[in-house]
Amino acid sequence: MKARALSVGGAWEFEPEVFPDDRGLFVSPFQHEVFAEAVGAPLFAVAQASASVSRRGVARGVHYARTAPGCAKYVTCSRGRVLDIVVDLRAGSPTFGEWDSVELAGDGFRAVYLPPGLGHAFIALDDHSTVHYLLSRAYEPADELAVSLLDPDLALPVPADVVLSERDRTAPGLVLARNTGLLPVHAA
């Protein structure tokens, strides 16, 4: 498995080796030793596993958990393709407001790791795109917030015709979220 640091501090992309044969294929999309070496820590205790299925053109995010300790995520796509976007929402972080993206696909088995404090979004590039998440804490609706995916200050690679939920459509921009104390604070 290959590990590559993303430009957003603490975020990583993992690309496992795929072993195809005439029966199909075998892959290990998570490998503890490679993860621990890259991230510098073992995988977080998994509190919840979740999945979403989206049609082409649906965008979800930029989502994050507001309260400490936040929520770490290990994200994969098992069907279809998505453009996965990681945004640094940690006020005071050296990479605050920066983002990076990775195409995740059901045939490539790449994964993205996000430590607490980073925002997560994706855009479905195919119908039935299925995204799986391992989460370090259970979903708490009152603590789950969003920053606008369409915020011009972020300048994310989002097509104008994306389909958004009401929550994502009305999410505040990065500057407003920071100025009103809604963002996590970077721990040095």
GROMACS .gro file of C-alpha atoms in nm:
model
  188
    1MET     CA    1   0.000   0.000   0.000
    2LYS     CA    2   0.122   0.348  -0.087
    3ALA     CA    3   0.068   0.644   0.145
    4ARG     CA    4   0.080   1.006   0.030
    5ALA     CA    5   0.047   1.314   0.248
    6LEU     CA    6  -0.207   1.562   0.114
    7SER     CA    7  -0.135   1.936   0.114
    8VAL     CA    8  -0.374   1.985   0.408
    9GLY     CA    9  -0.185   1.917   0.731
   10GLY     CA   10  -0.261   1.573   0.876
   11ALA     CA   11  -0.462   1.440   0.579
   12TRP     CA   12  -0.342   1.132   0.388
   13GLU     CA   13  -0.430   0.933   0.077
   14PHE     CA   14  -0.383   0.556   0.082
   15GLU     CA   15  -0.365   0.343  -0.233
   16PRO     CA   16  -0.363  -0.034  -0.185
   17GLU     CA   17  -0.233  -0.287  -0.432
   18VAL     CA   18  -0.511  -0.468  -0.620
   19PHE     CA   19  -0.464  -0.837  -0.706
   20PRO     CA   20  -0.687  -0.929  -1.003
   21ASP     CA   21  -0.726  -1.275  -1.153
   22ASP     CA   22  -0.984  -1.460  -1.364
   23ARG     CA   23  -1.218  -1.491  -1.061
   24GLY     CA   24  -1.223  -1.118  -0.982
   25LEU     CA   25  -0.986  -0.942  -0.745
   26PHE     CA   26  -0.859  -0.914  -0.389
   27VAL     CA   27  -0.765  -0.592  -0.213
   28SER     CA   28  -0.698  -0.471   0.142
   29PRO     CA   29  -0.815  -0.107   0.149
   30PHE     CA   30  -0.693  -0.059   0.506
   31GLN     CA   31  -0.357  -0.180   0.634
   32HIS     CA   32  -0.279  -0.087   0.994
   33GLU     CA   33   0.100  -0.095   0.966
   34VAL     CA   34   0.110   0.143   0.668
   35PHE     CA   35  -0.151   0.371   0.826
   36ALA     CA   36   0.030   0.390   1.161
   37GLU     CA   37   0.365   0.460   0.995
   38ALA     CA   38   0.222   0.737   0.775
   39VAL     CA   39  -0.003   0.907   1.028
   40GLY     CA   40   0.224   0.845   1.326
   41ALA     CA   41  -0.050   0.677   1.528
   42PRO     CA   42  -0.266   0.367   1.509
   43LEU     CA   43  -0.614   0.392   1.359
   44PHE     CA   44  -0.857   0.565   1.590
   45ALA     CA   45  -1.111   0.355   1.777
   46VAL     CA   46  -1.398   0.314   1.532
   47ALA     CA   47  -1.721   0.437   1.692
   48GLN     CA   48  -1.936   0.419   1.380
   49ALA     CA   49  -1.925   0.295   1.021
   50SER     CA   50  -2.151   0.476   0.774
   51ALA     CA   51  -2.222   0.479   0.401
   52SER     CA   52  -2.394   0.709   0.154
   53VAL     CA   53  -2.514   0.644  -0.199
   54SER     CA   54  -2.538   0.941  -0.436
   55ARG     CA   55  -2.642   1.001  -0.792
   56ARG     CA   56  -2.415   1.182  -1.036
   57GLY     CA   57  -2.393   1.552  -0.959
   58VAL     CA   58  -2.475   1.527  -0.589
   59ALA     CA   59  -2.235   1.710  -0.359
   60ARG     CA   60  -2.213   1.655   0.017
   61GLY     CA   61  -2.025   1.882   0.254
   62VAL     CA   62  -1.812   2.058   0.365
   63HIS     CA   63  -1.897   1.877   0.692
   64TYR     CA   64  -1.712   1.873   1.024
   65ALA     CA   65  -1.770   1.807   1.394
   66ARG     CA   66  -1.760   2.122   1.606
   67THR     CA   67  -1.682   1.995   1.954
   68ALA     CA   68  -1.357   1.852   2.085
   69PRO     CA   69  -1.219   1.605   2.017
   70GLY     CA   70  -1.382   1.632   1.675
   71CYS     CA   71  -1.418   1.336   1.444
   72ALA     CA   72  -1.148   1.153   1.249
   73LYS     CA   73  -1.259   0.981   0.926
   74TYR     CA   74  -1.126   0.709   0.698
   75VAL     CA   75  -1.318   0.739   0.369
   76THR     CA   76  -1.340   0.497   0.074
   77CYS     CA   77  -1.559   0.459  -0.235
   78SER     CA   78  -1.673   0.107  -0.319
   79ARG     CA   79  -1.886   0.184  -0.626
   80GLY     CA   80  -1.881   0.464  -0.881
   81ARG     CA   81  -1.647   0.761  -0.854
   82VAL     CA   82  -1.632   1.071  -0.635
   83LEU     CA   83  -1.411   1.374  -0.614
   84ASP     CA   84  -1.325   1.372  -0.244
   85ILE     CA   85  -1.228   1.710  -0.096
   86VAL     CA   86  -1.046   1.779   0.230
   87VAL     CA   87  -1.053   2.136   0.371
   88ASP     CA   88  -0.856   2.264   0.669
   89LEU     CA   89  -1.113   2.432   0.895
   90ARG     CA   90  -0.888   2.453   1.202
   91ALA     CA   91  -0.862   2.819   1.302
   92GLY     CA   92  -0.495   2.897   1.359
   93SER     CA   93  -0.366   2.607   1.149
   94PRO     CA   94  -0.075   2.677   0.910
   95THR     CA   95  -0.292   2.535   0.629
   96PHE     CA   96  -0.621   2.701   0.739
   97GLY     CA   97  -0.857   2.742   0.444
   98GLU     CA   98  -0.646   2.524   0.214
   99TRP     CA   99  -0.791   2.219   0.044
  100ASP     CA  100  -0.683   1.915  -0.153
  101SER     CA  101  -0.878   1.658  -0.351
  102VAL     CA  102  -0.849   1.294  -0.451
  103GLU     CA  103  -1.062   1.093  -0.692
  104LEU     CA  104  -1.190   0.786  -0.512
  105ALA     CA  105  -1.336   0.505  -0.720
  106GLY     CA  106  -1.483   0.162  -0.671
  107ASP     CA  107  -1.220   0.007  -0.897
  108GLY     CA  108  -0.917   0.176  -0.738
  109PHE     CA  109  -0.989   0.132  -0.365
  110ARG     CA  110  -0.806   0.448  -0.264
  111ALA     CA  111  -0.888   0.591   0.078
  112VAL     CA  112  -0.852   0.928   0.247
  113TYR     CA  113  -0.780   0.987   0.615
  114LEU     CA  114  -0.892   1.312   0.783
  115PRO     CA  115  -0.788   1.391   1.139
  116PRO     CA  116  -1.030   1.585   1.363
  117GLY     CA  117  -1.082   1.947   1.263
  118LEU     CA  118  -1.071   1.897   0.888
  119GLY     CA  119  -1.377   1.945   0.672
  120HIS     CA  120  -1.492   1.676   0.430
  121ALA     CA  121  -1.691   1.698   0.108
  122PHE     CA  122  -1.737   1.499  -0.209
  123ILE     CA  123  -1.900   1.528  -0.548
  124ALA     CA  124  -2.047   1.215  -0.706
  125LEU     CA  125  -1.909   1.171  -1.057
  126ASP     CA  126  -2.118   0.859  -1.137
  127ASP     CA  127  -2.467   0.739  -1.047
  128HIS     CA  128  -2.485   0.508  -0.744
  129SER     CA  129  -2.151   0.631  -0.608
  130THR     CA  130  -2.115   0.462  -0.271
  131VAL     CA  131  -1.893   0.620  -0.006
  132HIS     CA  132  -1.801   0.442   0.319
  133TYR     CA  133  -1.677   0.613   0.634
  134LEU     CA  134  -1.509   0.481   0.946
  135LEU     CA  135  -1.567   0.745   1.215
  136SER     CA  136  -1.395   0.804   1.547
  137ARG     CA  137  -1.721   0.911   1.710
  138ALA     CA  138  -2.090   0.848   1.662
  139TYR     CA  139  -2.292   1.095   1.461
  140GLU     CA  140  -2.426   1.372   1.690
  141PRO     CA  141  -2.658   1.596   1.485
  142ALA     CA  142  -2.619   1.894   1.722
  143ASP     CA  143  -2.239   1.885   1.682
  144GLU     CA  144  -2.227   1.834   1.306
  145LEU     CA  145  -2.181   2.157   1.113
  146ALA     CA  146  -2.105   2.260   0.756
  147VAL     CA  147  -1.920   2.530   0.569
  148SER     CA  148  -2.045   2.623   0.223
  149LEU     CA  149  -1.905   2.411  -0.057
  150LEU     CA  150  -1.976   2.707  -0.287
  151ASP     CA  151  -1.787   2.965  -0.077
  152PRO     CA  152  -1.581   3.174  -0.324
  153ASP     CA  153  -1.314   3.223  -0.054
  154LEU     CA  154  -1.247   2.848  -0.066
  155ALA     CA  155  -1.269   2.827  -0.448
  156LEU     CA  156  -1.334   2.452  -0.444
  157PRO     CA  157  -1.361   2.267  -0.779
  158VAL     CA  158  -1.741   2.244  -0.768
  159PRO     CA  159  -1.954   2.253  -1.084
  160ALA     CA  160  -2.228   2.517  -1.084
  161ASP     CA  161  -2.505   2.259  -1.126
  162VAL     CA  162  -2.435   2.038  -0.822
  163VAL     CA  163  -2.726   1.904  -0.619
  164LEU     CA  164  -2.707   2.010  -0.253
  165SER     CA  165  -2.913   1.940   0.056
  166GLU     CA  166  -3.086   2.235   0.224
  167ARG     CA  167  -2.828   2.214   0.505
  168ASP     CA  168  -2.537   2.241   0.261
  169ARG     CA  169  -2.705   2.507   0.047
  170THR     CA  170  -2.752   2.739   0.350
  171ALA     CA  171  -2.417   2.668   0.524
  172PRO     CA  172  -2.212   2.977   0.613
  173GLY     CA  173  -1.890   3.068   0.436
  174LEU     CA  174  -1.550   3.005   0.593
  175VAL     CA  175  -1.494   3.362   0.715
  176LEU     CA  176  -1.839   3.389   0.877
  177ALA     CA  177  -1.797   3.048   1.045
  178ARG     CA  178  -1.457   3.154   1.181
  179ASN     CA  179  -1.574   3.498   1.294
  180THR     CA  180  -1.871   3.350   1.482
  181GLY     CA  181  -1.659   3.087   1.660
  182LEU     CA  182  -1.808   2.787   1.480
  183LEU     CA  183  -1.480   2.634   1.364
  184PRO     CA  184  -1.249   2.398   1.550
  185VAL     CA  185  -0.925   2.545   1.683
  186HIS     CA  186  -0.588   2.410   1.572
  187ALA     CA  187  -0.402   2.229   1.848
  188ALA     CA  188  -0.031   2.300   1.807
   0.00000   0.00000   0.00000
